[in-house]
Amino acid sequence: MNNNTFVHKYLKPLINDESICVDMTAGNGNDTLFLSNLAKKVYAFDISDLAIKNTKEKVKNKNNVILIHDNHANIDSYVNEDIDLVIYNLGYLPNYDIKSITNKDDTLNSFIKAYRLLKNNAYIVITFYLAHEGGKDEYYLLDKYINDNKIKVIEKYRQDKLYSPITYIIKKY
Ligand SMILES: C[S@@+](CC[C@H](N)C(=O)[O-])C[C@H]1O[C@@H](n2cnc3c(N)ncnc32)[C@H](O)[C@@H]1O
């Protein structure tokens, strides 16, 4: 099973109609749509015009999605409530603009802010890609921050293939 399938399967029982979720990388809107089908509210960030357009189209029948065309490192300017779930699918929009690839500094800054907004017993799910330029550095930086700060990774998932993505399920206690 690929990482996206794993993530959706894992998260399904954890989200309900009270949940406040944040999709930090809306992309084509697949995760945003998945979350909006289960949650009370979904904030979805992306810096790419096309990603915002694609996500808007995907959730056009939903009234619980707040789409934000901005860097997820500015999460604290938009989200003023406690969060039940944060999801990251790092990297760039498949078949599109390599310029709007996630970068390690914004990812780390946004992670620190999102973790502060997270309720106790709530989750951050983050999928890292190692194959593209900068992907390994992003992974090492976040992994070091998580270890140094004793943040609890309750599950790691990776398919048994060279350069396959790595998913961390993080729980705040
Ligand atoms: C792998 S795609 C996400 C796929 C998406 N979750 C889906 O279900 O289709 C990564 C996305 O992150 C976005 N991105 C890159 N840097 C960002 C940033 N600093 N803030 C918000 N979005 C960012 C890219 O534009 C791209 O659309």
mmCIF file of C-alpha atoms and ligand atoms in Angstrom:
data_model
loop_
_atom_site.group_PDB
_atom_site.id
_atom_site.type_symbol
_atom_site.label_atom_id
_atom_site.label_comp_id
_atom_site.label_asym_id
_atom_site.label_seq_id
_atom_site.Cartn_x
_atom_site.Cartn_y
_atom_site.Cartn_z
ATOM 1 C CA MET A 1 0.000 0.000 0.000
ATOM 2 C CA ASN A 2 1.343 3.460 -0.804
ATOM 3 C CA ASN A 3 1.818 6.126 1.878
ATOM 4 C CA ASN A 4 -1.354 8.061 1.013
ATOM 5 C CA THR A 5 -3.476 4.932 1.326
ATOM 6 C CA PHE A 6 -1.775 4.098 4.635
ATOM 7 C CA VAL A 7 -2.401 7.631 5.966
ATOM 8 C CA HIS A 8 -6.093 7.680 5.036
ATOM 9 C CA LYS A 9 -6.656 4.214 6.480
ATOM 10 C CA TYR A 10 -4.877 5.163 9.712
ATOM 11 C CA LEU A 11 -6.680 8.481 10.146
ATOM 12 C CA LYS A 12 -10.238 7.482 9.289
ATOM 13 C CA PRO A 13 -11.175 6.231 12.779
ATOM 14 C CA LEU A 14 -9.481 9.223 14.428
ATOM 15 C CA ILE A 15 -11.552 11.981 12.783
ATOM 16 C CA ASN A 16 -15.143 12.851 13.595
ATOM 17 C CA ASP A 17 -17.661 15.644 13.081
ATOM 18 C CA GLU A 18 -16.109 17.642 15.927
ATOM 19 C CA SER A 19 -12.572 17.555 14.489
ATOM 20 C CA ILE A 20 -10.671 20.662 13.440
ATOM 21 C CA CYS A 21 -8.071 19.684 10.829
ATOM 22 C CA VAL A 22 -5.335 21.469 8.897
ATOM 23 C CA ASP A 23 -3.974 20.331 5.546
ATOM 24 C CA MET A 24 -0.611 22.092 5.313
ATOM 25 C CA THR A 25 -0.048 21.152 1.643
ATOM 26 C CA ALA A 26 -3.348 21.107 -0.227
ATOM 27 C CA GLY A 27 -1.868 20.217 -3.662
ATOM 28 C CA ASN A 28 -4.545 18.563 -5.775
ATOM 29 C CA GLY A 29 -6.930 18.516 -2.827
ATOM 30 C CA ASN A 30 -7.045 14.778 -2.248
ATOM 31 C CA ASP A 31 -6.222 14.986 1.449
ATOM 32 C CA THR A 32 -8.376 18.099 1.898
ATOM 33 C CA LEU A 33 -11.377 16.287 0.412
ATOM 34 C CA PHE A 34 -10.709 13.193 2.530
ATOM 35 C CA LEU A 35 -10.606 15.317 5.693
ATOM 36 C CA SER A 36 -13.629 17.429 4.767
ATOM 37 C CA ASN A 37 -15.738 14.276 4.379
ATOM 38 C CA LEU A 38 -15.081 13.380 8.030
ATOM 39 C CA ALA A 39 -14.282 16.544 9.980
ATOM 40 C CA LYS A 40 -16.105 19.620 11.235
ATOM 41 C CA LYS A 41 -13.667 22.070 9.622
ATOM 42 C CA VAL A 42 -10.561 21.889 7.422
ATOM 43 C CA TYR A 43 -8.048 24.675 6.907
ATOM 44 C CA ALA A 44 -6.015 23.988 3.738
ATOM 45 C CA PHE A 45 -2.838 25.873 2.794
ATOM 46 C CA ASP A 46 -0.906 26.051 -0.440
ATOM 47 C CA ILE A 47 1.446 28.571 -2.046
ATOM 48 C CA SER A 48 0.763 27.440 -5.619
ATOM 49 C CA ASP A 49 -1.980 29.063 -7.751
ATOM 50 C CA LEU A 50 -2.682 25.794 -9.502
ATOM 51 C CA ALA A 51 -2.915 23.848 -6.253
ATOM 52 C CA ILE A 52 -5.458 26.319 -4.888
ATOM 53 C CA LYS A 53 -7.457 26.106 -8.138
ATOM 54 C CA ASN A 54 -7.369 22.295 -8.144
ATOM 55 C CA THR A 55 -8.316 22.028 -4.481
ATOM 56 C CA LYS A 56 -11.135 24.572 -4.875
ATOM 57 C CA GLU A 57 -12.572 22.471 -7.688
ATOM 58 C CA LYS A 58 -12.228 19.249 -5.706
ATOM 59 C CA VAL A 59 -14.084 20.595 -2.656
ATOM 60 C CA LYS A 60 -16.594 22.771 -4.507
ATOM 61 C CA ASN A 61 -19.518 20.951 -2.884
ATOM 62 C CA LYS A 62 -18.125 21.272 0.623
ATOM 63 C CA ASN A 63 -18.860 24.087 3.031
ATOM 64 C CA ASN A 64 -16.390 23.161 5.768
ATOM 65 C CA VAL A 65 -13.110 23.970 3.957
ATOM 66 C CA ILE A 66 -11.178 27.208 4.418
ATOM 67 C CA LEU A 67 -8.676 27.481 1.563
ATOM 68 C CA ILE A 68 -5.652 29.661 2.283
ATOM 69 C CA HIS A 69 -3.352 30.778 -0.512
ATOM 70 C CA ASP A 70 -0.298 31.371 1.643
ATOM 71 C CA ASN A 71 2.777 29.783 3.112
ATOM 72 C CA HIS A 72 1.924 27.300 5.853
ATOM 73 C CA ALA A 73 4.635 28.964 7.973
ATOM 74 C CA ASN A 74 2.017 31.710 8.514
ATOM 75 C CA ILE A 75 -0.462 29.274 10.063
ATOM 76 C CA ASP A 76 -0.686 31.369 13.237
ATOM 77 C CA SER A 77 -2.141 34.285 11.225
ATOM 78 C CA TYR A 78 -5.103 32.164 10.116
ATOM 79 C CA VAL A 79 -5.802 29.478 12.696
ATOM 80 C CA ASN A 80 -6.904 30.778 16.073
ATOM 81 C CA GLU A 81 -8.311 27.624 17.580
ATOM 82 C CA ASP A 82 -6.953 24.349 18.900
ATOM 83 C CA ILE A 83 -6.395 21.632 16.331
ATOM 84 C CA ASP A 84 -7.146 17.898 16.325
ATOM 85 C CA LEU A 85 -5.122 16.918 13.264
ATOM 86 C CA VAL A 86 -2.455 18.336 10.978
ATOM 87 C CA ILE A 87 -1.407 16.653 7.757
ATOM 88 C CA TYR A 88 1.632 17.312 5.557
ATOM 89 C CA ASN A 89 2.364 15.696 2.233
ATOM 90 C CA LEU A 90 5.704 17.317 1.428
ATOM 91 C CA GLY A 91 7.401 17.921 -1.908
ATOM 92 C CA TYR A 92 5.800 19.479 -4.975
ATOM 93 C CA LEU A 93 2.587 19.222 -6.927
ATOM 94 C CA PRO A 94 2.972 16.155 -9.141
ATOM 95 C CA ASN A 95 3.529 17.125 -12.801
ATOM 96 C CA TYR A 96 3.726 20.781 -11.959
ATOM 97 C CA ASP A 97 5.843 23.592 -10.700
ATOM 98 C CA ILE A 98 9.040 22.497 -9.007
ATOM 99 C CA LYS A 99 9.336 26.079 -7.684
ATOM 100 C CA SER A 100 6.557 25.540 -5.205
ATOM 101 C CA ILE A 101 8.322 22.650 -3.552
ATOM 102 C CA THR A 102 8.266 22.580 0.265
ATOM 103 C CA ASN A 103 11.455 23.810 1.881
ATOM 104 C CA LYS A 104 12.971 22.714 5.155
ATOM 105 C CA ASP A 105 12.856 26.084 6.941
ATOM 106 C CA ASP A 106 9.182 26.806 6.246
ATOM 107 C CA THR A 107 8.319 23.205 7.027
ATOM 108 C CA LEU A 108 10.114 23.366 10.378
ATOM 109 C CA ASN A 109 8.664 26.788 11.304
ATOM 110 C CA SER A 110 5.163 25.695 10.433
ATOM 111 C CA PHE A 111 5.631 22.426 12.305
ATOM 112 C CA ILE A 112 6.674 24.269 15.475
ATOM 113 C CA LYS A 113 3.641 26.567 15.251
ATOM 114 C CA ALA A 114 1.239 23.744 14.385
ATOM 115 C CA TYR A 115 2.504 21.631 17.293
ATOM 116 C CA ARG A 116 1.755 24.535 19.647
ATOM 117 C CA LEU A 117 -1.820 24.749 18.324
ATOM 118 C CA LEU A 118 -2.343 21.008 18.597
ATOM 119 C CA LYS A 119 -4.615 19.703 21.380
ATOM 120 C CA ASN A 120 -3.347 17.021 23.727
ATOM 121 C CA ASN A 121 -3.918 13.527 22.307
ATOM 122 C CA ALA A 122 -4.015 15.028 18.814
ATOM 123 C CA TYR A 123 -1.958 14.114 15.746
ATOM 124 C CA ILE A 124 0.441 15.427 13.134
ATOM 125 C CA VAL A 125 0.929 13.206 10.105
ATOM 126 C CA ILE A 126 3.851 14.017 7.867
ATOM 127 C CA THR A 127 5.054 12.300 4.714
ATOM 128 C CA PHE A 128 8.639 13.004 3.615
ATOM 129 C CA TYR A 129 10.015 12.424 0.119
ATOM 130 C CA LEU A 130 13.722 11.694 -0.143
ATOM 131 C CA ALA A 131 14.210 11.398 -3.903
ATOM 132 C CA HIS A 132 14.072 15.066 -4.966
ATOM 133 C CA GLU A 133 16.639 17.751 -4.242
ATOM 134 C CA GLY A 134 16.288 19.082 -0.706
ATOM 135 C CA GLY A 135 14.014 16.223 0.348
ATOM 136 C CA LYS A 136 16.639 14.443 2.439
ATOM 137 C CA ASP A 137 17.721 17.694 4.164
ATOM 138 C CA GLU A 138 14.097 18.459 4.975
ATOM 139 C CA TYR A 139 13.670 14.987 6.445
ATOM 140 C CA TYR A 140 16.887 15.153 8.516
ATOM 141 C CA LEU A 141 16.057 18.613 9.899
ATOM 142 C CA LEU A 142 12.537 17.668 10.968
ATOM 143 C CA ASP A 143 13.622 14.278 12.293
ATOM 144 C CA LYS A 144 16.337 15.943 14.407
ATOM 145 C CA TYR A 145 13.880 18.534 15.763
ATOM 146 C CA ILE A 146 11.393 15.785 16.643
ATOM 147 C CA ASN A 147 14.079 13.731 18.424
ATOM 148 C CA ASP A 148 15.714 16.682 20.194
ATOM 149 C CA ASN A 149 12.349 17.804 21.540
ATOM 150 C CA LYS A 150 11.234 14.310 22.519
ATOM 151 C CA ILE A 151 8.154 14.575 20.321
ATOM 152 C CA LYS A 152 6.467 11.204 20.181
ATOM 153 C CA VAL A 153 6.386 9.372 16.838
ATOM 154 C CA ILE A 154 3.912 6.579 17.448
ATOM 155 C CA GLU A 155 4.149 4.996 13.993
ATOM 156 C CA LYS A 156 6.479 5.110 10.982
ATOM 157 C CA TYR A 157 5.480 3.759 7.592
ATOM 158 C CA ARG A 158 7.617 3.093 4.557
ATOM 159 C CA GLN A 159 7.205 0.765 1.602
ATOM 160 C CA ASP A 160 10.149 -1.522 1.048
ATOM 161 C CA LYS A 161 11.510 0.300 -2.025
ATOM 162 C CA LEU A 162 14.531 2.470 -2.661
ATOM 163 C CA TYR A 163 13.754 6.184 -2.063
ATOM 164 C CA SER A 164 10.166 5.487 -1.103
ATOM 165 C CA PRO A 165 8.516 8.164 1.059
ATOM 166 C CA ILE A 166 8.478 7.955 4.865
ATOM 167 C CA THR A 167 5.382 8.764 6.914
ATOM 168 C CA TYR A 168 5.509 9.720 10.599
ATOM 169 C CA ILE A 169 2.417 9.638 12.785
ATOM 170 C CA ILE A 170 3.073 11.999 15.673
ATOM 171 C CA LYS A 171 0.915 12.225 18.783
ATOM 172 C CA LYS A 172 1.038 15.060 21.294
ATOM 173 C CA TYR A 173 0.589 13.923 24.899
HETATM 174 C C1 LIG B 1 2.913 16.676 -2.675
HETATM 175 S S1 LIG B 1 1.937 18.123 -2.926
HETATM 176 C C2 LIG B 1 0.556 17.851 -1.844
HETATM 177 C C3 LIG B 1 -0.445 16.823 -2.332
HETATM 178 C C4 LIG B 1 -1.790 16.978 -1.650
HETATM 179 N N1 LIG B 1 -1.758 16.712 -0.240
HETATM 180 C C5 LIG B 1 -2.889 16.184 -2.303
HETATM 181 O O1 LIG B 1 -3.613 15.450 -1.610
HETATM 182 O O2 LIG B 1 -3.063 16.305 -3.535
HETATM 183 C C6 LIG B 1 2.844 19.375 -2.007
HETATM 184 C C7 LIG B 1 2.220 20.757 -2.072
HETATM 185 O O3 LIG B 1 2.884 21.586 -1.122
HETATM 186 C C8 LIG B 1 2.804 22.917 -1.604
HETATM 187 N N2 LIG B 1 3.743 23.766 -0.868
HETATM 188 C C9 LIG B 1 5.081 23.871 -1.019
HETATM 189 N N3 LIG B 1 5.601 24.730 -0.132
HETATM 190 C C10 LIG B 1 4.564 25.204 0.610
HETATM 191 C C11 LIG B 1 4.461 26.129 1.686
HETATM 192 N N4 LIG B 1 5.541 26.713 2.188
HETATM 193 N N5 LIG B 1 3.242 26.383 2.208
HETATM 194 C C12 LIG B 1 2.131 25.773 1.705
HETATM 195 N N6 LIG B 1 2.173 24.881 0.676
HETATM 196 C C13 LIG B 1 3.369 24.587 0.152
HETATM 197 C C14 LIG B 1 3.122 22.750 -3.088
HETATM 198 O O4 LIG B 1 2.687 23.874 -3.825
HETATM 199 C C15 LIG B 1 2.352 21.470 -3.421
HETATM 200 O O5 LIG B 1 1.087 21.752 -3.945
#
